[in-house]
Each structure stands twice: as structure tokens, then as C-alpha cells.
Short mmCIF file of C-alpha atoms in Angstrom, two decimals:
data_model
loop_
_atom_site.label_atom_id
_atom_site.label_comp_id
_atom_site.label_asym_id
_atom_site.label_seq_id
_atom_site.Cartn_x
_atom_site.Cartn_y
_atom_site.Cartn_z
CA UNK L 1 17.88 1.02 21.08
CA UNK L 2 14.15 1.37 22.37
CA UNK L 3 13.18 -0.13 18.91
CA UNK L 4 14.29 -3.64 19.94
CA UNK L 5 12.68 -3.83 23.46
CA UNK L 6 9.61 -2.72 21.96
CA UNK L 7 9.46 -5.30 20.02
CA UNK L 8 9.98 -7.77 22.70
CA UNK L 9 8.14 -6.51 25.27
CA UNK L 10 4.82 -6.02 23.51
CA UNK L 11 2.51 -5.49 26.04
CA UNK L 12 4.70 -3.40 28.42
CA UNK L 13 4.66 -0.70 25.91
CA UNK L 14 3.34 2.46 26.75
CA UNK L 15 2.83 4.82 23.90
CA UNK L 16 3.96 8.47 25.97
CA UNK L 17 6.88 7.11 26.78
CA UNK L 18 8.18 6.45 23.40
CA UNK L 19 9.92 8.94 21.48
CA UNK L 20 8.63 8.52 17.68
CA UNK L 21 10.38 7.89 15.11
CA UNK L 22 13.04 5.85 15.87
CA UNK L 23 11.77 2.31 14.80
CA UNK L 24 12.58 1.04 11.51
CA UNK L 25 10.08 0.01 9.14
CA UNK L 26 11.07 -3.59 9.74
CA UNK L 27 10.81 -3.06 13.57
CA UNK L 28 7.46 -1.31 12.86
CA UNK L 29 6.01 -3.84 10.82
CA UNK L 30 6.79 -6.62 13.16
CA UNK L 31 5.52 -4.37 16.30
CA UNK L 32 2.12 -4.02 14.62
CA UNK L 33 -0.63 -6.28 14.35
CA UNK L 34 -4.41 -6.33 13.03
CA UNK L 35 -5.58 -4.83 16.25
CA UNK L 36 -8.87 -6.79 17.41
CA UNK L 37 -9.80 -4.54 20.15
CA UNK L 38 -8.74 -0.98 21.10
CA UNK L 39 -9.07 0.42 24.81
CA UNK L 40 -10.54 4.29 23.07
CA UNK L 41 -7.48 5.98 23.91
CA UNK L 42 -7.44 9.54 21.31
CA UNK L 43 -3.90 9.89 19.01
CA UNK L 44 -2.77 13.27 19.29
CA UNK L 45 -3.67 15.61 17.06
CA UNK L 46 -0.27 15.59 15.47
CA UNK L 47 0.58 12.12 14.72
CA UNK L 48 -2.86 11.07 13.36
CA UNK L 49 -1.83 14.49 11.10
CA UNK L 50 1.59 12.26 9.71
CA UNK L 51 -0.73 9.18 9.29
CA UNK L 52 -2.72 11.50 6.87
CA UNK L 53 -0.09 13.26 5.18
CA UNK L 54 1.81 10.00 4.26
CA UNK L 55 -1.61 8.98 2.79
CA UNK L 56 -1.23 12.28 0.93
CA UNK L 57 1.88 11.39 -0.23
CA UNK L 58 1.15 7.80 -1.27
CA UNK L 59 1.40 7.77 -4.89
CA UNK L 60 -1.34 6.67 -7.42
CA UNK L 61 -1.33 5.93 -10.88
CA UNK L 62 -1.55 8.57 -13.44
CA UNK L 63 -1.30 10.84 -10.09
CA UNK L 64 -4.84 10.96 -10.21
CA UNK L 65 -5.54 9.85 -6.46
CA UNK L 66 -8.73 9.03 -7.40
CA UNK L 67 -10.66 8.78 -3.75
CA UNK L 68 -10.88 10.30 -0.79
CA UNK L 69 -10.18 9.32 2.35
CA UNK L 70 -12.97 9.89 5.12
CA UNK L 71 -11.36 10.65 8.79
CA UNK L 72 -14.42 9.14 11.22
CA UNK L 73 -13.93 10.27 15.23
CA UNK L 74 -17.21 11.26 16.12
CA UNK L 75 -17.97 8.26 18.42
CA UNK L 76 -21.55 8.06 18.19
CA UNK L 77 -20.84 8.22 14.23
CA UNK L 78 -18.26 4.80 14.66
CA UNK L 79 -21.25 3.05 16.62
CA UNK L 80 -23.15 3.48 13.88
CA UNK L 81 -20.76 2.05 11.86
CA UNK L 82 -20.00 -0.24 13.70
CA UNK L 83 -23.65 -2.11 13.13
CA UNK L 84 -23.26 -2.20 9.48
CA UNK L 85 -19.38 -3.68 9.93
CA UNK L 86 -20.37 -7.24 11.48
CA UNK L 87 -19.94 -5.31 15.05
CA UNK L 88 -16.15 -5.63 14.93
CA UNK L 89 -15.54 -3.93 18.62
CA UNK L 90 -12.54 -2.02 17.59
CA UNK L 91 -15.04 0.24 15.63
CA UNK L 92 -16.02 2.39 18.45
CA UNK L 93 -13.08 1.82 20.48
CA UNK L 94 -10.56 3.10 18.04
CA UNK L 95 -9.66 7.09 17.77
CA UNK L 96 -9.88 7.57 14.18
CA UNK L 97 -11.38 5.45 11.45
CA UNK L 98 -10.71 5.93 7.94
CA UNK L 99 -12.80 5.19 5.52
CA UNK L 100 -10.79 5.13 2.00
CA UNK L 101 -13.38 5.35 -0.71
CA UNK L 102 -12.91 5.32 -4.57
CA UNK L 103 -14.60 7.78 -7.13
CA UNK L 104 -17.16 5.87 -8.99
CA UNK L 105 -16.37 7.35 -11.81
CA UNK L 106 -14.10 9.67 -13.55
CA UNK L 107 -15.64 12.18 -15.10
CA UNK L 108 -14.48 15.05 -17.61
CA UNK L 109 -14.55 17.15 -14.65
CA UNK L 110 -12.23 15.20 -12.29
CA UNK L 111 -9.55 14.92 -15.09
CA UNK L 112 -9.91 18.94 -15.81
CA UNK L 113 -9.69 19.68 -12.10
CA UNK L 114 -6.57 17.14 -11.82
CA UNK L 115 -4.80 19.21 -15.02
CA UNK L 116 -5.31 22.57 -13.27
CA UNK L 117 -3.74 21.33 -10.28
CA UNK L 118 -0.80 20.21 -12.22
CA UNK L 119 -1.28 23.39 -13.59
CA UNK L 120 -1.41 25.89 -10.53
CA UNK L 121 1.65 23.48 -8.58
CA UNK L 122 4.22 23.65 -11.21
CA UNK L 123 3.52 27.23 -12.68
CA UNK L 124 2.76 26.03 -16.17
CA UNK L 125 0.19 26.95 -18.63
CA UNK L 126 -3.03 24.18 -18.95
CA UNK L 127 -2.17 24.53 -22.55
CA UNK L 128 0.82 22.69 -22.14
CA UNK L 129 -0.65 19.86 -20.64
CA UNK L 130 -3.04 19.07 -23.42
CA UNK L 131 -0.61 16.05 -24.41
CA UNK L 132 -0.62 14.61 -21.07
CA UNK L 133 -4.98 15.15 -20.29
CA UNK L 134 -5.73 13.54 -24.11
CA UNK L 135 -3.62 10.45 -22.82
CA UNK L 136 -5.23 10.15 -19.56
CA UNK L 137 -8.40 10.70 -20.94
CA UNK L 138 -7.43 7.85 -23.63
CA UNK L 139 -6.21 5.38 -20.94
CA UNK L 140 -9.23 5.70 -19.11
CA UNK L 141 -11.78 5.02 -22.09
CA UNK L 142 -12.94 2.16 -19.86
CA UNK L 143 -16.58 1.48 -18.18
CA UNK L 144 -17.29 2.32 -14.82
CA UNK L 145 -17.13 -0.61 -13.11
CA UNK L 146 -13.70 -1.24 -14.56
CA UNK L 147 -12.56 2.47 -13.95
CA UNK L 148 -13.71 1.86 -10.36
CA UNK L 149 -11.63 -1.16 -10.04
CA UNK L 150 -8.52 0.47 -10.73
CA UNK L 151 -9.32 3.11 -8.76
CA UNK L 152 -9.93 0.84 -5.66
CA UNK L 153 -6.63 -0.70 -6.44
CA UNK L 154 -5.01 2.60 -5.81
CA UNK L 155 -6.13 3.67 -2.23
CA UNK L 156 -4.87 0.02 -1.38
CA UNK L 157 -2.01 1.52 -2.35
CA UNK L 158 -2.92 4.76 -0.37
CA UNK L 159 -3.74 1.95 2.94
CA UNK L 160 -0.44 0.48 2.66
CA UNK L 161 1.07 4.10 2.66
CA UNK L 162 -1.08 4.50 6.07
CA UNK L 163 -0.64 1.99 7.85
CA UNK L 164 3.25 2.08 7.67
CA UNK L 165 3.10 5.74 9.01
CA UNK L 166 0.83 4.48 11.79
CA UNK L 167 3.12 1.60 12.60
CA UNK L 168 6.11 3.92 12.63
CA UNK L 169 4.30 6.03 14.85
CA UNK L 170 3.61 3.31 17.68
CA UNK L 171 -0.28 4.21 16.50
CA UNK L 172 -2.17 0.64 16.43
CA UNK L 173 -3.88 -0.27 13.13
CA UNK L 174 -6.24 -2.59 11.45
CA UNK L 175 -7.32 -2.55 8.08
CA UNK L 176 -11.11 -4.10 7.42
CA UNK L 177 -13.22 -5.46 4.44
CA UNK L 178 -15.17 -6.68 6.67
CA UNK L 179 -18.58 -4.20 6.46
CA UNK L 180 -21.50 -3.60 4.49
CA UNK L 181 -20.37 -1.39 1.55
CA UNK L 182 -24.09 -0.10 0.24
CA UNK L 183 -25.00 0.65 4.11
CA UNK L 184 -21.74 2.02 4.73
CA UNK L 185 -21.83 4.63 1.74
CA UNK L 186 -25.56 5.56 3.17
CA UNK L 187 -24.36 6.38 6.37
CA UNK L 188 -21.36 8.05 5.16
CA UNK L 189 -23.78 9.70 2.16
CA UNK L 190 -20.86 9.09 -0.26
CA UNK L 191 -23.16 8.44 -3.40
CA UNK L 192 -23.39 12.61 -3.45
CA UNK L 193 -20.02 13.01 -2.94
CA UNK L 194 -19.65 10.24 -5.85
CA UNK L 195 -17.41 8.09 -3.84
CA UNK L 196 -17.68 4.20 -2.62
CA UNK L 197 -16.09 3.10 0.49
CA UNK L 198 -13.17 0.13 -1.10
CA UNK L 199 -11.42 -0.91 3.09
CA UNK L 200 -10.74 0.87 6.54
CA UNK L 201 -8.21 1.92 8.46
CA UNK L 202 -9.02 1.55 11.82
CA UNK L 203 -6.70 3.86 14.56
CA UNK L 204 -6.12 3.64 17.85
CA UNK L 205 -4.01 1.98 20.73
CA UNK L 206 -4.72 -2.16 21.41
CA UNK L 207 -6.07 -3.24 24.12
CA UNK L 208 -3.03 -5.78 25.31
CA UNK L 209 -5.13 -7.23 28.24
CA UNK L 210 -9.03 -7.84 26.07
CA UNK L 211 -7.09 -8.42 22.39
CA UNK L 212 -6.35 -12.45 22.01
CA UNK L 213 -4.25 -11.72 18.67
CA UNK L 214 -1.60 -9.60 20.48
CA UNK L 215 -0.13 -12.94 21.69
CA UNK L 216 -0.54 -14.69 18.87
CA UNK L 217 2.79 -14.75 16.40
CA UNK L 218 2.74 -13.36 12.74
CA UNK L 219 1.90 -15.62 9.64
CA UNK L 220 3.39 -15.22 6.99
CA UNK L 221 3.73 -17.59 3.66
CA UNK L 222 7.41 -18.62 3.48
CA UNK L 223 9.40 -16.40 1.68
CA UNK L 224 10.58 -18.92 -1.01
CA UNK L 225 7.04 -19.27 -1.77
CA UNK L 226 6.39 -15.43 -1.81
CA UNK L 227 9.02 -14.72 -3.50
CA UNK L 228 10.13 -15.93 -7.11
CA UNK L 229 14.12 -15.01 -7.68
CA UNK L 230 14.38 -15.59 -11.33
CA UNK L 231 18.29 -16.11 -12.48
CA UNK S 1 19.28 16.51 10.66
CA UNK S 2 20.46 14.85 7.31
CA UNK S 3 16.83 14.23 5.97
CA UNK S 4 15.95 18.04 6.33
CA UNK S 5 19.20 18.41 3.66
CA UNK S 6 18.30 15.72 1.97
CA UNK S 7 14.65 16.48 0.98
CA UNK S 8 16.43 20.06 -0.26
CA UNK S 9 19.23 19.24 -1.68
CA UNK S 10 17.60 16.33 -4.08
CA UNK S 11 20.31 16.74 -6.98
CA UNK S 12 23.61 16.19 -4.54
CA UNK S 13 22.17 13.24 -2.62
CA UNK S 14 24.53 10.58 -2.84
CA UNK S 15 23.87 7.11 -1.94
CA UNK S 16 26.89 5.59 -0.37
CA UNK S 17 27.32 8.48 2.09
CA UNK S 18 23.80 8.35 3.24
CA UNK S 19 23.66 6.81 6.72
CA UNK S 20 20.17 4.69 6.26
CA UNK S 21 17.15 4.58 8.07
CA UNK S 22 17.37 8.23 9.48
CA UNK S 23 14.55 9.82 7.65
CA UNK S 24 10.76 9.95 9.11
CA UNK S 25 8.34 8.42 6.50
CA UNK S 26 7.22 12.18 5.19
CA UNK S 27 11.13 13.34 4.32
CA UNK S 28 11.10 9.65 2.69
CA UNK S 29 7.72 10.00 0.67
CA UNK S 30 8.84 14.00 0.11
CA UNK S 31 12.19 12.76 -1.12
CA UNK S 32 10.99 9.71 -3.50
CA UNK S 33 9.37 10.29 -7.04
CA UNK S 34 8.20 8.11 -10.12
CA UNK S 35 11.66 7.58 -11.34
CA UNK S 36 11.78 7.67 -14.93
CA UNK S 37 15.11 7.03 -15.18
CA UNK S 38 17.78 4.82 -13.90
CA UNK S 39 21.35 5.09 -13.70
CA UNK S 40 21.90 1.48 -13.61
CA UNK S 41 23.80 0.93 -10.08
CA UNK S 42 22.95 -2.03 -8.33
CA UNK S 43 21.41 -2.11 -4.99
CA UNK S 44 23.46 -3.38 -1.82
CA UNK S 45 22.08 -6.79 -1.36
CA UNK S 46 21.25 -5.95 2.53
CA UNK S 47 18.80 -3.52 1.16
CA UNK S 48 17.23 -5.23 -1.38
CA UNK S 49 16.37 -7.85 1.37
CA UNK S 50 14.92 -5.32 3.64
CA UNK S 51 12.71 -3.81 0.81
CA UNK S 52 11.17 -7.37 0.24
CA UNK S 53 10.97 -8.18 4.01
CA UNK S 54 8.91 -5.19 4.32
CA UNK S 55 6.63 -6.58 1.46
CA UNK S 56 6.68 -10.15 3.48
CA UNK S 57 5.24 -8.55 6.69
CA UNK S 58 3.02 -6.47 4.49
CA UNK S 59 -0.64 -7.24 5.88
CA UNK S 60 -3.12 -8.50 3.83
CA UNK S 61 -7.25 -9.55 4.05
CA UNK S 62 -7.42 -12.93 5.90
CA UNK S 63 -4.00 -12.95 6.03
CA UNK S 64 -3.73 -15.03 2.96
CA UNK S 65 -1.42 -13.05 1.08
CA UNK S 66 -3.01 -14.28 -2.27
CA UNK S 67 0.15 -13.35 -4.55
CA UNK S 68 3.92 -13.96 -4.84
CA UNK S 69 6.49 -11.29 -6.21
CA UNK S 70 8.67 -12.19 -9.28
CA UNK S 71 11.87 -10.67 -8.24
CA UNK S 72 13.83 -9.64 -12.14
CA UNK S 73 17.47 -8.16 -12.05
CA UNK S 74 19.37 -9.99 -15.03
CA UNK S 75 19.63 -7.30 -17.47
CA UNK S 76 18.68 -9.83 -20.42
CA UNK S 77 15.32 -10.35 -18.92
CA UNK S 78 14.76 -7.00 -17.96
CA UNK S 79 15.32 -5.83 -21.82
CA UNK S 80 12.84 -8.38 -22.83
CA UNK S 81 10.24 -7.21 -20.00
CA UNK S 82 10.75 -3.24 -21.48
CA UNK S 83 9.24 -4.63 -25.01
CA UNK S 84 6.03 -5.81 -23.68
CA UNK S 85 6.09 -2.72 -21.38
CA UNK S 86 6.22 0.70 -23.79
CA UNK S 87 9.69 0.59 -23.93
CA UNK S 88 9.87 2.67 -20.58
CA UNK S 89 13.81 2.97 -20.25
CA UNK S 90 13.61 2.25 -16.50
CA UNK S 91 12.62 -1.10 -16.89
CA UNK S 92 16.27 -2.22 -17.70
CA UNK S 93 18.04 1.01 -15.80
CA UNK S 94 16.60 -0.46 -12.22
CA UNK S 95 18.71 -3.16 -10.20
CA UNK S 96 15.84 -5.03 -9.39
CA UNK S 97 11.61 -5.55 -10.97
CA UNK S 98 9.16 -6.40 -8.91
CA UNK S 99 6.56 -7.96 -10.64
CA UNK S 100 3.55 -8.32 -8.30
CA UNK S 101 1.40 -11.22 -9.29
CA UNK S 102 -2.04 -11.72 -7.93
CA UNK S 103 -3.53 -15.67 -7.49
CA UNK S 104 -5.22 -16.71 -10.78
CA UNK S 105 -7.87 -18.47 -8.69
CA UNK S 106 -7.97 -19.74 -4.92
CA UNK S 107 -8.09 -22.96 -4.72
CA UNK S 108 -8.74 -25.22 -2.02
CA UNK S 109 -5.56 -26.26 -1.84
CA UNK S 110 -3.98 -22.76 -1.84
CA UNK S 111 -6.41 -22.35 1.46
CA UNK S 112 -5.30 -25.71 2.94
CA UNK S 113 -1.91 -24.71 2.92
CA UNK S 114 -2.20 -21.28 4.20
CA UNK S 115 -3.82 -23.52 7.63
CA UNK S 116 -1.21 -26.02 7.57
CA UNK S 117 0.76 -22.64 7.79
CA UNK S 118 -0.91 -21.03 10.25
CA UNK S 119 -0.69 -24.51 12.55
CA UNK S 120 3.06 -24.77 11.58
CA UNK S 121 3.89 -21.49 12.75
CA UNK S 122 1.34 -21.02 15.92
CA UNK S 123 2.09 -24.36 17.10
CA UNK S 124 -1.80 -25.40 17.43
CA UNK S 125 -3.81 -28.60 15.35
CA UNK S 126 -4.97 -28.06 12.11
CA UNK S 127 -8.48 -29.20 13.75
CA UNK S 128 -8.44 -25.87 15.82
CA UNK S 129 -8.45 -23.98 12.39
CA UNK S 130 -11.41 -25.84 11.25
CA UNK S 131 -13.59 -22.61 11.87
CA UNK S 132 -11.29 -20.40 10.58
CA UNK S 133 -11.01 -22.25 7.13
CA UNK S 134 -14.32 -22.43 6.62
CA UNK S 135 -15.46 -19.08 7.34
CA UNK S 136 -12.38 -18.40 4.82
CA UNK S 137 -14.09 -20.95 2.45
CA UNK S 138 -17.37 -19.22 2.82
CA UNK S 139 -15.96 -15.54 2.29
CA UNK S 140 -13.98 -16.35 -1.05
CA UNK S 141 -16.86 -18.61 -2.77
CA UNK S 142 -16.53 -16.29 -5.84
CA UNK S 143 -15.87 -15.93 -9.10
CA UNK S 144 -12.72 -16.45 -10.06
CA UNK S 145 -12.82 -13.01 -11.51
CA UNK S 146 -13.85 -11.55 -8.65
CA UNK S 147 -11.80 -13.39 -6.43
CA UNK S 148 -8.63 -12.36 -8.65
CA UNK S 149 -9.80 -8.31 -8.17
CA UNK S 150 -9.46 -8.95 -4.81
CA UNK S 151 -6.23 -10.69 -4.61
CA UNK S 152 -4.89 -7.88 -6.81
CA UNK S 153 -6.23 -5.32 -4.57
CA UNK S 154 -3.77 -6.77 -1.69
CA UNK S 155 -0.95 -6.67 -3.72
CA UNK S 156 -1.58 -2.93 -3.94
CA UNK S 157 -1.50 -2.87 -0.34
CA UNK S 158 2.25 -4.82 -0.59
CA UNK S 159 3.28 -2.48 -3.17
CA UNK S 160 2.66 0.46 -0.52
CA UNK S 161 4.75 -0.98 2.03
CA UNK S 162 7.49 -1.83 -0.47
CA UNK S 163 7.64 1.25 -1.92
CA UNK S 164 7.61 3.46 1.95
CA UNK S 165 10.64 0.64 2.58
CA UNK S 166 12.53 1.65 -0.61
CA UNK S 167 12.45 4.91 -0.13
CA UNK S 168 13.50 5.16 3.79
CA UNK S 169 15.95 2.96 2.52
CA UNK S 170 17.04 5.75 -0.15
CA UNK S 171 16.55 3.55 -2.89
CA UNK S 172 14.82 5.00 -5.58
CA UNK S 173 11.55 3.54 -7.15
CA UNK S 174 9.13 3.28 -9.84
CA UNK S 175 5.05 2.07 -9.52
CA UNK S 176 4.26 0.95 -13.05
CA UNK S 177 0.73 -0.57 -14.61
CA UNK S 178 1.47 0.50 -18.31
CA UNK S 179 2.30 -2.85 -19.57
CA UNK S 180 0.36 -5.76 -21.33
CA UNK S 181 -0.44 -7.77 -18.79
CA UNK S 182 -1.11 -11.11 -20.97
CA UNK S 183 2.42 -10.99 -23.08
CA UNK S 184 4.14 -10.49 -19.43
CA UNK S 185 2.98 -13.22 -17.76
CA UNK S 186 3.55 -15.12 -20.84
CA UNK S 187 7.42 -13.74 -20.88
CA UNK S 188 7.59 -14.39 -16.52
CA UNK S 189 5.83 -17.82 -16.91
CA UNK S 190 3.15 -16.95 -14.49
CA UNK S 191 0.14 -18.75 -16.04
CA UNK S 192 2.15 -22.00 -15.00
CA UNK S 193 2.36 -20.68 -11.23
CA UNK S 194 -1.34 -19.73 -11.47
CA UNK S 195 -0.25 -16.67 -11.13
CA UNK S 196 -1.30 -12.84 -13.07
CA UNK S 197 0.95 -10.17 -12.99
CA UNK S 198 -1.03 -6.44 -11.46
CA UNK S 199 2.26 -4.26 -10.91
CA UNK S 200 5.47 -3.41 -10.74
CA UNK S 201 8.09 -2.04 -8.79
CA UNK S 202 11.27 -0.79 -10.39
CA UNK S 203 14.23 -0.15 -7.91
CA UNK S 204 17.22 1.40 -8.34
CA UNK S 205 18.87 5.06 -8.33
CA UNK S 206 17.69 7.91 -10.44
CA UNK S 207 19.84 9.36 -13.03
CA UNK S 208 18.95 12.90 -12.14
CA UNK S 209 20.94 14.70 -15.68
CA UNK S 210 18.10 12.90 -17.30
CA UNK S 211 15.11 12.34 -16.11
CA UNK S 212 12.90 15.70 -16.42
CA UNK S 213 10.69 14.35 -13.20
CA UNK S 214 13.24 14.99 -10.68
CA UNK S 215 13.42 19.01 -11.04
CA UNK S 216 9.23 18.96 -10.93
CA UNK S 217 7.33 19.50 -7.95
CA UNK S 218 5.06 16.81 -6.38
CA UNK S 219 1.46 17.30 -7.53
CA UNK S 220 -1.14 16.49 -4.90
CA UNK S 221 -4.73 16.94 -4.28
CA UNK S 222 -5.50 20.10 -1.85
CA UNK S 223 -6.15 18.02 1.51
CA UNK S 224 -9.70 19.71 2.27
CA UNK S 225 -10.45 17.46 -1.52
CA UNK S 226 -8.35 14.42 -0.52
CA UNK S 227 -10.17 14.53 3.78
CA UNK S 228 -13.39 14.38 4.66
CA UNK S 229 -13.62 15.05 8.30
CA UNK S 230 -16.50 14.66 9.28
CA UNK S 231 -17.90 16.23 12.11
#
């Protein structure tokens, strides 16, 4: 069972040796960490394609997935980054950073075009999906800000997707608030797109040797204080 | 391959014959679905406790895992949780609710004990944290409104792991916001735990005769709307 070595041996791993897929999500969860520093090694093309199609997948409420997810590897690009994201090294020295951003608003037009998709996937008529767009529309009678929040909520959801797939696929993570959200939607020139960066998902492989949290054993809050069993 | 069958065969699946933990995350997220309704089976214990172990090791910001999860499956509370909830029938169908609650407020306390944790579990002095506690201090001098968005945001994150370990665990489940918040937590108790209620998570099996959602096909954004790649 290579899934239970791995997890011992940490630092011994070496990610093209592995076969994928084999680790179970508890395995996987315990095996990753919030990487602090990455050595720049590039995820191949196909696994960092199963990190994004389980974000795909990740439901959302309503179905709406309202964001977009923004796949950064252009390294000069990540530098940049980098300096409005409290120069957190793992910026520049991951493969892939994504850069989950909710709409800022939902508009007519983002409902319509969400109806139509319904629409064109399961061969029905829009017409018969006039019940279902009048009680979207209706649930999200809400201001901005607070339509925002709930969309922000949802690529959280989207993240948590992520970074199990990445786990799973011995691909090093780290999720980060940490970063300048108005700079970071200039550089990224999300206001056009009408989108604003909510967290990251940084990609990548650690750096066992440079990374002091790779030694360092998993917090968690005890589970009888997590967890409330009611009778 | 049993996933491959699986993720084709969705109406013959059956549970007990299923050897777990064989499907890659995308025949998992391909093969779960909003279940809208339940059949009522109860889940194996075992898996249950893997589900909410996933949620345990579930990352969050700071790693202060600023919630706790109500865990519902007497059938008498789950009837009452349906009325403040739209009557959705799943709500009593599932084995087990998840009721993700989000800290009212952080207090200091809450913060104290997350470093007496952290000391507990590393093995180091409380006086070592001192840095790290106040930098955590200094990041979550909010409003307690603001500070609650943000707790509720991770336990979006938690619901996305939960809901990637349900279904590799071929347990079927349901994300659900369309309840009153304010009569729930009222109903759970929560306001005495400091605690808000932000989500659910119904488990259980679908009851595929009657629930129209099993027969549709997944509805996702087209992946050049849902990616940016940027150059």
C-alpha cells in the first residue's frame, strides 16, 4: 500500500514515482499541508487538468457557479503577484496559481445565460424553465454586496473541491487570503471581466528541505469540540 | 474498472456491493448529484466517521477552524429541522444533517484556546506562539459581522471536502442554504454555543424511482467561461 508509506515518509516522496490515484481522501488530506515554499517544479499538463475539472464539478448553489476561476503560470505574471500578496515565496515558486474570483454582481444577463445552458445541456425548451429563472431571480432580490457574499461563499466551496483533487493527486497546495484584493483585481483586470478575486489556490510541489511547516504536525480543534452529536 | 460502470450505470448502483474507495475524485463528483430524495437507509457508521474526518482535516484560514458541525440523525429532530427548512423531503430521508455553524464572534478566548492547542499538540510553550497570536489578534480585529462572513466562508471550504469524502465514499449527498437561518439555530440551540448555522449537508442514499434529478444531466458552465488562462 504506497498510500501508507507516503504518509510516513514525507519528505522521501518523490512525485514520478507515484502512481496517482491510489490514496484515499483521508490519506490525502493528512499527506498535504499549507505548503510555505515550493521548489518551481511544473504539474503535468494532465493532472493540473483533474485539479480543474473537479473545480468544474464542485457544486454551487442554485448551480449558478457564480465566478471564475483564473489559472496564473506565467512566472513573471506570479512575481507580480507576488508583491501585492505580502511576498509569500510560494507565489512564484509554485506551477499554477489560481485565483478564484466571484461575480460582483448578478445581472439579468448572467441568470439568462445560466437558463440557456440548462437549456442547450438537457435538450429542453427555455420556456420550460420560466418557473425555475423567476425563482432564482426572486432569491437573489438582494444588494450587491450581499449577492457577492454568497457568491464568495460558493467558490470556497469550489477551493475545497480543488484542493482535495490536488491532494489526491500528490500535487502540493496552499490556499491564501493573504493579498491585496483591489491590487490583485488590477493586475488581474477583473473589474472588466466583473469578477473580484475571494482566495488562492496555490500549486506546485513543496520544497521539503527550505519549507519549516513540512515538519511541523497538523492542528486540528478536537473533534468533540468540532463536532456536536446531538441524541 | 467498477467506477467506469458505475458513473453509467447510475440507476443499478447498489451500495452494499460497492467495494469503497475505488473511484478517482471525477467518477465520484460525475457520479454524485443534489439528492432530492432519500430512501431512508442508514449509513455504516465506519463511513459516516470518515465523511466527518475528512471535514476535521479540512484546512481552513489561520488554521482556526472558526465553526463546529451539528451532526442530526434522530428522525424526530430531523422532522422538526424540515419545517423551518421548506419542507424539502430530504431533510428527514438522509441518515445523517450536517449543520455547519460558523463562530458568532471570535473571542479572545476562542483564540487563546486555539494556542493552547497548537502548544498541546506541537509540543512547544505557549510563549513561542506569542507572535503568532497576535498577528492572529491583529488580522481578525473586525466586526463581528465581518468576522462571522469570514468564518462562514471556511465552512464552505469544509463543506467541499465533506461532500468529495461522501461521495468517494458512495454516499449520497445534499448542499442546502434554503432554510431560515434564525428559527434553526433557535431549533439546534446554537445561539447558546455562539454559534450560526451557514449550511447543510444531507447524507444518505438516493431513492432513484423518485427523485426527477437523478435521470438529468449535470449542468455546468462551458470551461473557456468557468477558466481564465491567462497567457
Amino acid at each position: 500500500m504506497p498510500s501508507l508509506v507516503l504518509s510516513k515518509q514525507k519528505l522521501s516522496w518523490n512525485p514520478s514515482s507515484y502512481s496517482i490515484k491510489n490514496m484515499s481522501i483521508i490519506d490525502a488530506l493528512n499527506w498535504r499541508y499549507a505548503t510555505k515554499r515550493m521548489n518551481g517544479n511544473s504539474i503535468p499538463p494532465a493532472q493540473l487538468e483533474t485539479i480543474l475539472t473537479a473545480i468544474e464539478l464542485a457544486p454551487s448553489s442554485l448551480g449558478l457557479q457564480p465566478y471564475s476561476v483564473i489559472v496564473v503560470q506565467n512566472k513573471a505574471l506570479l512575481k507580480r503577484i507576488q508583491t501585492v500578496a505580502n511576498m509569500q515565496p510560494q507565489i512564484p515558486e509554485a506551477s499554477a496559481l489560481l485565483v478564484f474570483a466571484a461575480w460582483e454582481t448578478i445581472t439579468e444577463e448572467r441568470i439568462e445565460t445560466y437558463i440557456k445552458r440548462i437549456a442547450e445541456v438537457r435538450h429542453v425548451a427555455e420556456d420550460s424553465l420560466k418557473q425555475l429563472k423567476e425563482m432564482i431571480e426572486a432569491l437573489l432580490k438582494n444588494s450587491a454586496e450581499e449577492n457577492f457574499a454568497w457568491s464568495a461563499k460558493q467558490t470556497y466551496l469550489a477551493l475545497g473541491v480543488g484542493l482535495v483533487a490536488a491532494a489526491e493527486e500528490k500535487i502540493d497546495s496552499t490556499p491564501m487570503e493573504g493579498f491585496d484584493h483591489v491590487k490583485l483585481d488590477e493586475v488581474l483586470q477583473l473589474p472588466a471581466k466583473g469578477l473580484k478575486s475571494t482566495v488562492f489556490l496555490a500549486l506546485g510541489y513543496r520544497d521539503a528541505a527550505n519549507d519549516y511547516l513540512v515538519r511541523q504536525k497538523k492542528v486540528r480543534r478536537e473533534k468533540e469540540r468540532l463536532f456536536v452529536t446531538l441524541p
